[in-house]
Amino acid sequence: MLRVLGVDPGLTRCGVGVVEVTPDRRARLVHVTVVRTPSDMALEQRLVLIASGIAEQIERHHPDAVAVERVFAQANVRTVMGTAQASGLALHAAASRGIPVGLHTPSEVKAAVTGYGNADKAQVQTMIARILGLAEAPKPADAADALALAVCHAWRLGAPDAVGASSAVLTPAQRAWRDAQAGTGGRTAASPLARAAAAAQRGGSGVPRGPSGAPRGGSGASAGARRLGA
């Protein structure tokens, strides 16, 4: 069993979600929350609140890994700066505790949980609810995005090179989880969701295609869809 804490960085709302995933890619919700800060608060105080909120969840849930959204440049410089600042706090919180970190683009996460790299906010919320066996999608969107990041990272740890992790930096739990996956011959769970996720990661026929027959999704998301909740 692998426990991953996902962080969807943001200044006003920072999603933090924790999931446990088995080697056959079955996932369950451990906890999810959103750290909020008021827009009229001084920037340095907002960062203190976010850092404290992330640290509290790490200390409470003891994850084997932390997954953070990889920050992309956007037209709105103010928004991307706030996202980058919150992302840095998550990276620091994990690194200072010796917890391995994975960075994932929004398109990677969307492809992993929906099979479509340009999925919209509603699709991500719907699929993460199905993956975790929840009656309804976590709200707000930042909460669902944090959980999607955690699930994506756990699924991709079956192939450590995909997230830049080597055997030398994997925790014992991560190595055991990876070895358990290898023992299944690399097979994924038999569910359509798992097959779609695996096909999306391989770039195979499981990726939804447009009218022209060209694959849809992948890393070519438009500027307006570069954030998970876009």
JSON list of C-alpha atoms in Angstrom, two decimals:
[
{"chain": "A", "resi": 1, "resn": "MET", "atom": "CA", "xyz": [0.00, 0.00, 0.00]},
{"chain": "A", "resi": 2, "resn": "LEU", "atom": "CA", "xyz": [1.41, 3.37, -1.05]},
{"chain": "A", "resi": 3, "resn": "ARG", "atom": "CA", "xyz": [0.27, 6.63, 0.57]},
{"chain": "A", "resi": 4, "resn": "VAL", "atom": "CA", "xyz": [0.62, 9.77, -1.53]},
{"chain": "A", "resi": 5, "resn": "LEU", "atom": "CA", "xyz": [-0.19, 13.36, -0.62]},
{"chain": "A", "resi": 6, "resn": "GLY", "atom": "CA", "xyz": [-1.14, 15.57, -3.56]},
{"chain": "A", "resi": 7, "resn": "VAL", "atom": "CA", "xyz": [-0.94, 19.36, -3.54]},
{"chain": "A", "resi": 8, "resn": "ASP", "atom": "CA", "xyz": [-2.83, 21.57, -5.99]},
{"chain": "A", "resi": 9, "resn": "PRO", "atom": "CA", "xyz": [-0.98, 24.85, -5.31]},
{"chain": "A", "resi": 10, "resn": "GLY", "atom": "CA", "xyz": [-2.68, 28.20, -5.10]},
{"chain": "A", "resi": 11, "resn": "LEU", "atom": "CA", "xyz": [-2.66, 31.29, -2.92]},
{"chain": "A", "resi": 12, "resn": "THR", "atom": "CA", "xyz": [-6.38, 31.67, -2.32]},
{"chain": "A", "resi": 13, "resn": "ARG", "atom": "CA", "xyz": [-7.14, 27.94, -2.29]},
{"chain": "A", "resi": 14, "resn": "CYS", "atom": "CA", "xyz": [-4.49, 25.23, -1.97]},
{"chain": "A", "resi": 15, "resn": "GLY", "atom": "CA", "xyz": [-5.88, 21.72, -2.29]},
{"chain": "A", "resi": 16, "resn": "VAL", "atom": "CA", "xyz": [-4.27, 18.95, -0.24]},
{"chain": "A", "resi": 17, "resn": "GLY", "atom": "CA", "xyz": [-5.42, 15.35, -0.73]},
{"chain": "A", "resi": 18, "resn": "VAL", "atom": "CA", "xyz": [-4.14, 12.02, 0.59]},
{"chain": "A", "resi": 19, "resn": "VAL", "atom": "CA", "xyz": [-4.81, 8.65, -1.02]},
{"chain": "A", "resi": 20, "resn": "GLU", "atom": "CA", "xyz": [-3.68, 5.07, -0.51]},
{"chain": "A", "resi": 21, "resn": "VAL", "atom": "CA", "xyz": [-3.13, 2.94, -3.61]},
{"chain": "A", "resi": 22, "resn": "THR", "atom": "CA", "xyz": [-2.52, -0.79, -3.91]},
{"chain": "A", "resi": 23, "resn": "PRO", "atom": "CA", "xyz": [-0.23, -2.39, -6.53]},
{"chain": "A", "resi": 24, "resn": "ASP", "atom": "CA", "xyz": [-3.29, -3.23, -8.67]},
{"chain": "A", "resi": 25, "resn": "ARG", "atom": "CA", "xyz": [-4.06, 0.51, -8.76]},
{"chain": "A", "resi": 26, "resn": "ARG", "atom": "CA", "xyz": [-7.07, 0.45, -6.49]},
{"chain": "A", "resi": 27, "resn": "ALA", "atom": "CA", "xyz": [-7.24, 3.74, -4.62]},
{"chain": "A", "resi": 28, "resn": "ARG", "atom": "CA", "xyz": [-9.02, 4.92, -1.51]},
{"chain": "A", "resi": 29, "resn": "LEU", "atom": "CA", "xyz": [-9.47, 8.34, 0.01]},
{"chain": "A", "resi": 30, "resn": "VAL", "atom": "CA", "xyz": [-7.61, 9.01, 3.25]},
{"chain": "A", "resi": 31, "resn": "HIS", "atom": "CA", "xyz": [-8.24, 12.74, 3.64]},
{"chain": "A", "resi": 32, "resn": "VAL", "atom": "CA", "xyz": [-8.78, 15.88, 1.60]},
{"chain": "A", "resi": 33, "resn": "THR", "atom": "CA", "xyz": [-8.87, 19.54, 2.56]},
{"chain": "A", "resi": 34, "resn": "VAL", "atom": "CA", "xyz": [-8.35, 22.99, 1.10]},
{"chain": "A", "resi": 35, "resn": "VAL", "atom": "CA", "xyz": [-6.08, 25.54, 2.78]},
{"chain": "A", "resi": 36, "resn": "ARG", "atom": "CA", "xyz": [-7.61, 28.98, 2.23]},
{"chain": "A", "resi": 37, "resn": "THR", "atom": "CA", "xyz": [-6.17, 32.47, 2.64]},
{"chain": "A", "resi": 38, "resn": "PRO", "atom": "CA", "xyz": [-7.97, 35.82, 2.27]},
{"chain": "A", "resi": 39, "resn": "SER", "atom": "CA", "xyz": [-6.96, 37.94, -0.70]},
{"chain": "A", "resi": 40, "resn": "ASP", "atom": "CA", "xyz": [-6.63, 41.06, 1.47]},
{"chain": "A", "resi": 41, "resn": "MET", "atom": "CA", "xyz": [-4.04, 39.47, 3.76]},
{"chain": "A", "resi": 42, "resn": "ALA", "atom": "CA", "xyz": [-0.36, 40.37, 3.38]},
{"chain": "A", "resi": 43, "resn": "LEU", "atom": "CA", "xyz": [1.41, 37.99, 1.00]},
{"chain": "A", "resi": 44, "resn": "GLU", "atom": "CA", "xyz": [3.94, 36.81, 3.55]},
{"chain": "A", "resi": 45, "resn": "GLN", "atom": "CA", "xyz": [1.16, 35.94, 5.99]},
{"chain": "A", "resi": 46, "resn": "ARG", "atom": "CA", "xyz": [-0.75, 34.05, 3.33]},
{"chain": "A", "resi": 47, "resn": "LEU", "atom": "CA", "xyz": [2.36, 31.99, 2.62]},
{"chain": "A", "resi": 48, "resn": "VAL", "atom": "CA", "xyz": [2.77, 31.23, 6.32]},
{"chain": "A", "resi": 49, "resn": "LEU", "atom": "CA", "xyz": [-0.81, 29.90, 6.48]},
{"chain": "A", "resi": 50, "resn": "ILE", "atom": "CA", "xyz": [-0.34, 27.72, 3.40]},
{"chain": "A", "resi": 51, "resn": "ALA", "atom": "CA", "xyz": [3.00, 26.37, 4.63]},
{"chain": "A", "resi": 52, "resn": "SER", "atom": "CA", "xyz": [1.45, 25.52, 8.00]},
{"chain": "A", "resi": 53, "resn": "GLY", "atom": "CA", "xyz": [-1.52, 23.83, 6.37]},
{"chain": "A", "resi": 54, "resn": "ILE", "atom": "CA", "xyz": [0.64, 21.63, 4.13]},
{"chain": "A", "resi": 55, "resn": "ALA", "atom": "CA", "xyz": [3.00, 20.77, 6.98]},
{"chain": "A", "resi": 56, "resn": "GLU", "atom": "CA", "xyz": [0.07, 19.83, 9.21]},
{"chain": "A", "resi": 57, "resn": "GLN", "atom": "CA", "xyz": [-1.26, 17.34, 6.65]},
{"chain": "A", "resi": 58, "resn": "ILE", "atom": "CA", "xyz": [2.17, 15.80, 6.10]},
{"chain": "A", "resi": 59, "resn": "GLU", "atom": "CA", "xyz": [2.71, 15.38, 9.84]},
{"chain": "A", "resi": 60, "resn": "ARG", "atom": "CA", "xyz": [-0.76, 13.94, 10.33]},
{"chain": "A", "resi": 61, "resn": "HIS", "atom": "CA", "xyz": [-0.78, 11.45, 7.45]},
{"chain": "A", "resi": 62, "resn": "HIS", "atom": "CA", "xyz": [2.91, 10.52, 6.96]},
{"chain": "A", "resi": 63, "resn": "PRO", "atom": "CA", "xyz": [2.86, 10.08, 3.16]},
{"chain": "A", "resi": 64, "resn": "ASP", "atom": "CA", "xyz": [5.42, 7.94, 1.31]},
{"chain": "A", "resi": 65, "resn": "ALA", "atom": "CA", "xyz": [5.51, 10.52, -1.49]},
{"chain": "A", "resi": 66, "resn": "VAL", "atom": "CA", "xyz": [4.25, 14.01, -2.31]},
{"chain": "A", "resi": 67, "resn": "ALA", "atom": "CA", "xyz": [2.86, 14.99, -5.71]},
{"chain": "A", "resi": 68, "resn": "VAL", "atom": "CA", "xyz": [2.73, 18.64, -6.79]},
{"chain": "A", "resi": 69, "resn": "GLU", "atom": "CA", "xyz": [1.38, 20.23, -9.95]},
{"chain": "A", "resi": 70, "resn": "ARG", "atom": "CA", "xyz": [4.19, 21.38, -12.24]},
{"chain": "A", "resi": 71, "resn": "VAL", "atom": "CA", "xyz": [3.77, 25.13, -12.73]},
{"chain": "A", "resi": 72, "resn": "PHE", "atom": "CA", "xyz": [3.30, 26.35, -16.30]},
{"chain": "A", "resi": 73, "resn": "ALA", "atom": "CA", "xyz": [3.62, 29.91, -17.55]},
{"chain": "A", "resi": 74, "resn": "GLN", "atom": "CA", "xyz": [0.28, 31.60, -18.15]},
{"chain": "A", "resi": 75, "resn": "ALA", "atom": "CA", "xyz": [-0.86, 34.90, -19.52]},
{"chain": "A", "resi": 76, "resn": "ASN", "atom": "CA", "xyz": [-1.93, 35.96, -16.02]},
{"chain": "A", "resi": 77, "resn": "VAL", "atom": "CA", "xyz": [1.45, 36.57, -14.37]},
{"chain": "A", "resi": 78, "resn": "ARG", "atom": "CA", "xyz": [-0.09, 37.32, -10.98]},
{"chain": "A", "resi": 79, "resn": "THR", "atom": "CA", "xyz": [-1.87, 33.96, -10.93]},
{"chain": "A", "resi": 80, "resn": "VAL", "atom": "CA", "xyz": [1.15, 31.94, -11.98]},
{"chain": "A", "resi": 81, "resn": "MET", "atom": "CA", "xyz": [3.34, 33.71, -9.42]},
{"chain": "A", "resi": 82, "resn": "GLY", "atom": "CA", "xyz": [0.96, 32.78, -6.61]},
{"chain": "A", "resi": 83, "resn": "THR", "atom": "CA", "xyz": [0.81, 29.19, -7.87]},
{"chain": "A", "resi": 84, "resn": "ALA", "atom": "CA", "xyz": [4.60, 29.00, -8.04]},
{"chain": "A", "resi": 85, "resn": "GLN", "atom": "CA", "xyz": [4.97, 30.39, -4.52]},
{"chain": "A", "resi": 86, "resn": "ALA", "atom": "CA", "xyz": [2.54, 27.85, -3.08]},
{"chain": "A", "resi": 87, "resn": "SER", "atom": "CA", "xyz": [4.23, 25.08, -5.08]},
{"chain": "A", "resi": 88, "resn": "GLY", "atom": "CA", "xyz": [7.58, 26.01, -3.57]},
{"chain": "A", "resi": 89, "resn": "LEU", "atom": "CA", "xyz": [6.14, 25.69, -0.08]},
{"chain": "A", "resi": 90, "resn": "ALA", "atom": "CA", "xyz": [4.95, 22.14, -0.85]},
{"chain": "A", "resi": 91, "resn": "LEU", "atom": "CA", "xyz": [8.34, 21.18, -2.31]},
{"chain": "A", "resi": 92, "resn": "HIS", "atom": "CA", "xyz": [10.13, 22.56, 0.74]},
{"chain": "A", "resi": 93, "resn": "ALA", "atom": "CA", "xyz": [7.80, 20.82, 3.17]},
{"chain": "A", "resi": 94, "resn": "ALA", "atom": "CA", "xyz": [8.42, 17.45, 1.52]},
{"chain": "A", "resi": 95, "resn": "ALA", "atom": "CA", "xyz": [12.16, 17.84, 0.94]},
{"chain": "A", "resi": 96, "resn": "SER", "atom": "CA", "xyz": [12.84, 19.02, 4.50]},
{"chain": "A", "resi": 97, "resn": "ARG", "atom": "CA", "xyz": [11.28, 15.76, 5.73]},
{"chain": "A", "resi": 98, "resn": "GLY", "atom": "CA", "xyz": [13.09, 13.56, 3.24]},
{"chain": "A", "resi": 99, "resn": "ILE", "atom": "CA", "xyz": [9.91, 12.68, 1.35]},
{"chain": "A", "resi": 100, "resn": "PRO", "atom": "CA", "xyz": [10.31, 12.04, -2.42]},
{"chain": "A", "resi": 101, "resn": "VAL", "atom": "CA", "xyz": [8.42, 14.47, -4.66]},
{"chain": "A", "resi": 102, "resn": "GLY", "atom": "CA", "xyz": [6.84, 14.03, -8.09]},
{"chain": "A", "resi": 103, "resn": "LEU", "atom": "CA", "xyz": [5.92, 16.95, -10.36]},
{"chain": "A", "resi": 104, "resn": "HIS", "atom": "CA", "xyz": [3.17, 16.43, -12.92]},
{"chain": "A", "resi": 105, "resn": "THR", "atom": "CA", "xyz": [1.71, 18.68, -15.59]},
{"chain": "A", "resi": 106, "resn": "PRO", "atom": "CA", "xyz": [-2.05, 19.18, -15.68]},
{"chain": "A", "resi": 107, "resn": "SER", "atom": "CA", "xyz": [-2.24, 17.25, -18.97]},
{"chain": "A", "resi": 108, "resn": "GLU", "atom": "CA", "xyz": [-0.43, 14.28, -17.42]},
{"chain": "A", "resi": 109, "resn": "VAL", "atom": "CA", "xyz": [-2.83, 14.19, -14.52]},
{"chain": "A", "resi": 110, "resn": "LYS", "atom": "CA", "xyz": [-5.92, 14.56, -16.69]},
{"chain": "A", "resi": 111, "resn": "ALA", "atom": "CA", "xyz": [-4.72, 11.78, -19.01]},
{"chain": "A", "resi": 112, "resn": "ALA", "atom": "CA", "xyz": [-4.02, 9.51, -16.04]},
{"chain": "A", "resi": 113, "resn": "VAL", "atom": "CA", "xyz": [-7.41, 9.84, -14.37]},
{"chain": "A", "resi": 114, "resn": "THR", "atom": "CA", "xyz": [-9.72, 10.38, -17.39]},
{"chain": "A", "resi": 115, "resn": "GLY", "atom": "CA", "xyz": [-7.77, 9.01, -20.36]},
{"chain": "A", "resi": 116, "resn": "TYR", "atom": "CA", "xyz": [-7.94, 12.45, -21.99]},
{"chain": "A", "resi": 117, "resn": "GLY", "atom": "CA", "xyz": [-5.24, 15.10, -21.53]},
{"chain": "A", "resi": 118, "resn": "ASN", "atom": "CA", "xyz": [-7.61, 18.00, -22.27]},
{"chain": "A", "resi": 119, "resn": "ALA", "atom": "CA", "xyz": [-10.39, 16.87, -19.93]},
{"chain": "A", "resi": 120, "resn": "ASP", "atom": "CA", "xyz": [-12.34, 19.67, -18.29]},
{"chain": "A", "resi": 121, "resn": "LYS", "atom": "CA", "xyz": [-12.87, 20.34, -14.60]},
{"chain": "A", "resi": 122, "resn": "ALA", "atom": "CA", "xyz": [-16.13, 18.41, -14.42]},
{"chain": "A", "resi": 123, "resn": "GLN", "atom": "CA", "xyz": [-14.61, 15.32, -16.05]},
{"chain": "A", "resi": 124, "resn": "VAL", "atom": "CA", "xyz": [-11.70, 15.28, -13.61]},
{"chain": "A", "resi": 125, "resn": "GLN", "atom": "CA", "xyz": [-14.06, 15.62, -10.65]},
{"chain": "A", "resi": 126, "resn": "THR", "atom": "CA", "xyz": [-16.35, 12.86, -11.92]},
{"chain": "A", "resi": 127, "resn": "MET", "atom": "CA", "xyz": [-13.55, 10.40, -12.59]},
{"chain": "A", "resi": 128, "resn": "ILE", "atom": "CA", "xyz": [-11.69, 10.99, -9.34]},
{"chain": "A", "resi": 129, "resn": "ALA", "atom": "CA", "xyz": [-14.95, 10.29, -7.50]},
{"chain": "A", "resi": 130, "resn": "ARG", "atom": "CA", "xyz": [-15.30, 7.00, -9.39]},
{"chain": "A", "resi": 131, "resn": "ILE", "atom": "CA", "xyz": [-11.68, 6.03, -8.81]},
{"chain": "A", "resi": 132, "resn": "LEU", "atom": "CA", "xyz": [-12.03, 6.59, -5.06]},
{"chain": "A", "resi": 133, "resn": "GLY", "atom": "CA", "xyz": [-15.52, 5.10, -4.83]},
{"chain": "A", "resi": 134, "resn": "LEU", "atom": "CA", "xyz": [-17.10, 8.33, -3.59]},
{"chain": "A", "resi": 135, "resn": "ALA", "atom": "CA", "xyz": [-20.81, 9.12, -3.83]},
{"chain": "A", "resi": 136, "resn": "GLU", "atom": "CA", "xyz": [-20.05, 12.58, -5.18]},
{"chain": "A", "resi": 137, "resn": "ALA", "atom": "CA", "xyz": [-17.10, 14.57, -6.45]},
{"chain": "A", "resi": 138, "resn": "PRO", "atom": "CA", "xyz": [-14.95, 16.32, -3.83]},
{"chain": "A", "resi": 139, "resn": "LYS", "atom": "CA", "xyz": [-15.49, 20.08, -3.76]},
{"chain": "A", "resi": 140, "resn": "PRO", "atom": "CA", "xyz": [-14.19, 22.60, -4.48]},
{"chain": "A", "resi": 141, "resn": "ALA", "atom": "CA", "xyz": [-12.29, 21.71, -7.65]},
{"chain": "A", "resi": 142, "resn": "ASP", "atom": "CA", "xyz": [-8.98, 22.29, -5.86]},
{"chain": "A", "resi": 143, "resn": "ALA", "atom": "CA", "xyz": [-9.75, 19.30, -3.61]},
{"chain": "A", "resi": 144, "resn": "ALA", "atom": "CA", "xyz": [-10.46, 17.00, -6.56]},
{"chain": "A", "resi": 145, "resn": "ASP", "atom": "CA", "xyz": [-7.33, 18.24, -8.34]},
{"chain": "A", "resi": 146, "resn": "ALA", "atom": "CA", "xyz": [-5.14, 17.45, -5.32]},
{"chain": "A", "resi": 147, "resn": "LEU", "atom": "CA", "xyz": [-6.53, 13.91, -5.19]},
{"chain": "A", "resi": 148, "resn": "ALA", "atom": "CA", "xyz": [-6.05, 13.50, -8.93]},
{"chain": "A", "resi": 149, "resn": "LEU", "atom": "CA", "xyz": [-2.40, 14.51, -8.55]},
{"chain": "A", "resi": 150, "resn": "ALA", "atom": "CA", "xyz": [-1.92, 11.94, -5.79]},
{"chain": "A", "resi": 151, "resn": "VAL", "atom": "CA", "xyz": [-3.55, 9.15, -7.81]},
{"chain": "A", "resi": 152, "resn": "CYS", "atom": "CA", "xyz": [-1.56, 10.04, -10.93]},
{"chain": "A", "resi": 153, "resn": "HIS", "atom": "CA", "xyz": [1.70, 9.94, -9.02]},
{"chain": "A", "resi": 154, "resn": "ALA", "atom": "CA", "xyz": [0.93, 6.63, -7.35]},
{"chain": "A", "resi": 155, "resn": "TRP", "atom": "CA", "xyz": [-0.01, 5.00, -10.66]},
{"chain": "A", "resi": 156, "resn": "ARG", "atom": "CA", "xyz": [3.10, 6.30, -12.38]},
{"chain": "A", "resi": 157, "resn": "LEU", "atom": "CA", "xyz": [5.45, 5.12, -9.64]},
{"chain": "A", "resi": 158, "resn": "GLY", "atom": "CA", "xyz": [5.16, 1.67, -11.20]},
{"chain": "A", "resi": 159, "resn": "ALA", "atom": "CA", "xyz": [7.64, 3.12, -13.71]},
{"chain": "A", "resi": 160, "resn": "PRO", "atom": "CA", "xyz": [9.92, 5.38, -11.59]},
{"chain": "A", "resi": 161, "resn": "ASP", "atom": "CA", "xyz": [11.72, 6.88, -14.60]},
{"chain": "A", "resi": 162, "resn": "ALA", "atom": "CA", "xyz": [8.46, 8.47, -15.68]},
{"chain": "A", "resi": 163, "resn": "VAL", "atom": "CA", "xyz": [8.58, 10.78, -12.68]},
{"chain": "A", "resi": 164, "resn": "GLY", "atom": "CA", "xyz": [12.33, 11.17, -12.42]},
{"chain": "A", "resi": 165, "resn": "ALA", "atom": "CA", "xyz": [12.72, 8.92, -9.39]},
{"chain": "A", "resi": 166, "resn": "SER", "atom": "CA", "xyz": [15.50, 6.35, -9.14]},
{"chain": "A", "resi": 167, "resn": "SER", "atom": "CA", "xyz": [15.64, 3.29, -6.91]},
{"chain": "A", "resi": 168, "resn": "ALA", "atom": "CA", "xyz": [18.14, 5.12, -4.74]},
{"chain": "A", "resi": 169, "resn": "VAL", "atom": "CA", "xyz": [15.61, 7.75, -3.65]},
{"chain": "A", "resi": 170, "resn": "LEU", "atom": "CA", "xyz": [12.50, 5.57, -3.35]},
{"chain": "A", "resi": 171, "resn": "THR", "atom": "CA", "xyz": [11.27, 4.92, 0.16]},
{"chain": "A", "resi": 172, "resn": "PRO", "atom": "CA", "xyz": [10.92, 1.29, 1.35]},
{"chain": "A", "resi": 173, "resn": "ALA", "atom": "CA", "xyz": [7.16, 1.54, 0.84]},
{"chain": "A", "resi": 174, "resn": "GLN", "atom": "CA", "xyz": [7.64, 2.83, -2.71]},
{"chain": "A", "resi": 175, "resn": "ARG", "atom": "CA", "xyz": [10.13, 0.08, -3.57]},
{"chain": "A", "resi": 176, "resn": "ALA", "atom": "CA", "xyz": [7.79, -2.58, -2.18]},
{"chain": "A", "resi": 177, "resn": "TRP", "atom": "CA", "xyz": [4.89, -1.13, -4.14]},
{"chain": "A", "resi": 178, "resn": "ARG", "atom": "CA", "xyz": [6.96, -1.02, -7.35]},
{"chain": "A", "resi": 179, "resn": "ASP", "atom": "CA", "xyz": [8.20, -4.57, -6.83]},
{"chain": "A", "resi": 180, "resn": "ALA", "atom": "CA", "xyz": [4.65, -5.78, -6.21]},
{"chain": "A", "resi": 181, "resn": "GLN", "atom": "CA", "xyz": [3.60, -4.23, -9.51]},
{"chain": "A", "resi": 182, "resn": "ALA", "atom": "CA", "xyz": [6.53, -5.89, -11.26]},
{"chain": "A", "resi": 183, "resn": "GLY", "atom": "CA", "xyz": [5.40, -9.20, -9.80]},
{"chain": "A", "resi": 184, "resn": "THR", "atom": "CA", "xyz": [2.12, -8.90, -11.70]},
{"chain": "A", "resi": 185, "resn": "GLY", "atom": "CA", "xyz": [4.00, -8.74, -14.97]},
{"chain": "A", "resi": 186, "resn": "GLY", "atom": "CA", "xyz": [3.23, -5.06, -15.33]},
{"chain": "A", "resi": 187, "resn": "ARG", "atom": "CA", "xyz": [-0.52, -5.71, -15.70]},
{"chain": "A", "resi": 188, "resn": "THR", "atom": "CA", "xyz": [-2.89, -2.98, -14.62]},
{"chain": "A", "resi": 189, "resn": "ALA", "atom": "CA", "xyz": [-6.24, -3.43, -12.96]},
{"chain": "A", "resi": 190, "resn": "ALA", "atom": "CA", "xyz": [-8.89, -4.88, -15.23]},
{"chain": "A", "resi": 191, "resn": "SER", "atom": "CA", "xyz": [-11.22, -1.90, -14.91]},
{"chain": "A", "resi": 192, "resn": "PRO", "atom": "CA", "xyz": [-11.88, 0.26, -18.01]},
{"chain": "A", "resi": 193, "resn": "LEU", "atom": "CA", "xyz": [-10.54, 3.25, -16.08]},
{"chain": "A", "resi": 194, "resn": "ALA", "atom": "CA", "xyz": [-7.18, 1.58, -15.42]},
{"chain": "A", "resi": 195, "resn": "ARG", "atom": "CA", "xyz": [-6.94, 0.43, -19.04]},
{"chain": "A", "resi": 196, "resn": "ALA", "atom": "CA", "xyz": [-7.70, 3.94, -20.28]},
{"chain": "A", "resi": 197, "resn": "ALA", "atom": "CA", "xyz": [-5.11, 5.43, -17.94]},
{"chain": "A", "resi": 198, "resn": "ALA", "atom": "CA", "xyz": [-2.47, 2.94, -19.06]},
{"chain": "A", "resi": 199, "resn": "ALA", "atom": "CA", "xyz": [-3.26, 3.58, -22.70]},
{"chain": "A", "resi": 200, "resn": "ALA", "atom": "CA", "xyz": [-3.06, 7.33, -22.15]},
{"chain": "A", "resi": 201, "resn": "GLN", "atom": "CA", "xyz": [0.38, 7.01, -20.57]},
{"chain": "A", "resi": 202, "resn": "ARG", "atom": "CA", "xyz": [1.57, 4.86, -23.49]},
{"chain": "A", "resi": 203, "resn": "GLY", "atom": "CA", "xyz": [0.00, 7.15, -26.05]},
{"chain": "A", "resi": 204, "resn": "GLY", "atom": "CA", "xyz": [-1.85, 4.12, -27.38]},
{"chain": "A", "resi": 205, "resn": "SER", "atom": "CA", "xyz": [-5.23, 3.47, -28.88]},
{"chain": "A", "resi": 206, "resn": "GLY", "atom": "CA", "xyz": [-7.04, 4.06, -25.61]},
{"chain": "A", "resi": 207, "resn": "VAL", "atom": "CA", "xyz": [-6.61, 7.83, -25.98]},
{"chain": "A", "resi": 208, "resn": "PRO", "atom": "CA", "xyz": [-9.80, 9.53, -27.23]},
{"chain": "A", "resi": 209, "resn": "ARG", "atom": "CA", "xyz": [-9.48, 10.82, -30.79]},
{"chain": "A", "resi": 210, "resn": "GLY", "atom": "CA", "xyz": [-10.97, 13.78, -32.58]},
{"chain": "A", "resi": 211, "resn": "PRO", "atom": "CA", "xyz": [-13.00, 13.78, -35.80]},
{"chain": "A", "resi": 212, "resn": "SER", "atom": "CA", "xyz": [-9.83, 13.75, -37.90]},
{"chain": "A", "resi": 213, "resn": "GLY", "atom": "CA", "xyz": [-8.60, 10.61, -36.14]},
{"chain": "A", "resi": 214, "resn": "ALA", "atom": "CA", "xyz": [-5.73, 12.44, -34.48]},
{"chain": "A", "resi": 215, "resn": "PRO", "atom": "CA", "xyz": [-5.16, 11.71, -30.77]},
{"chain": "A", "resi": 216, "resn": "ARG", "atom": "CA", "xyz": [-6.73, 14.18, -28.41]},
{"chain": "A", "resi": 217, "resn": "GLY", "atom": "CA", "xyz": [-5.10, 15.23, -25.16]},
{"chain": "A", "resi": 218, "resn": "GLY", "atom": "CA", "xyz": [-1.43, 14.91, -24.23]},
{"chain": "A", "resi": 219, "resn": "SER", "atom": "CA", "xyz": [0.82, 17.80, -23.37]},
{"chain": "A", "resi": 220, "resn": "GLY", "atom": "CA", "xyz": [-0.57, 20.16, -25.99]},
{"chain": "A", "resi": 221, "resn": "ALA", "atom": "CA", "xyz": [-3.18, 21.71, -23.75]},
{"chain": "A", "resi": 222, "resn": "SER", "atom": "CA", "xyz": [-4.11, 25.28, -24.54]},
{"chain": "A", "resi": 223, "resn": "ALA", "atom": "CA", "xyz": [-3.05, 28.11, -22.25]},
{"chain": "A", "resi": 224, "resn": "GLY", "atom": "CA", "xyz": [-6.56, 28.23, -20.83]},
{"chain": "A", "resi": 225, "resn": "ALA", "atom": "CA", "xyz": [-6.39, 24.56, -19.78]},
{"chain": "A", "resi": 226, "resn": "ARG", "atom": "CA", "xyz": [-2.93, 24.45, -18.26]},
{"chain": "A", "resi": 227, "resn": "ARG", "atom": "CA", "xyz": [-4.29, 24.31, -14.77]},
{"chain": "A", "resi": 228, "resn": "LEU", "atom": "CA", "xyz": [-6.07, 21.15, -13.65]},
{"chain": "A", "resi": 229, "resn": "GLY", "atom": "CA", "xyz": [-9.19, 23.06, -12.75]},
{"chain": "A", "resi": 230, "resn": "ALA", "atom": "CA", "xyz": [-9.20, 25.03, -16.02]}
]
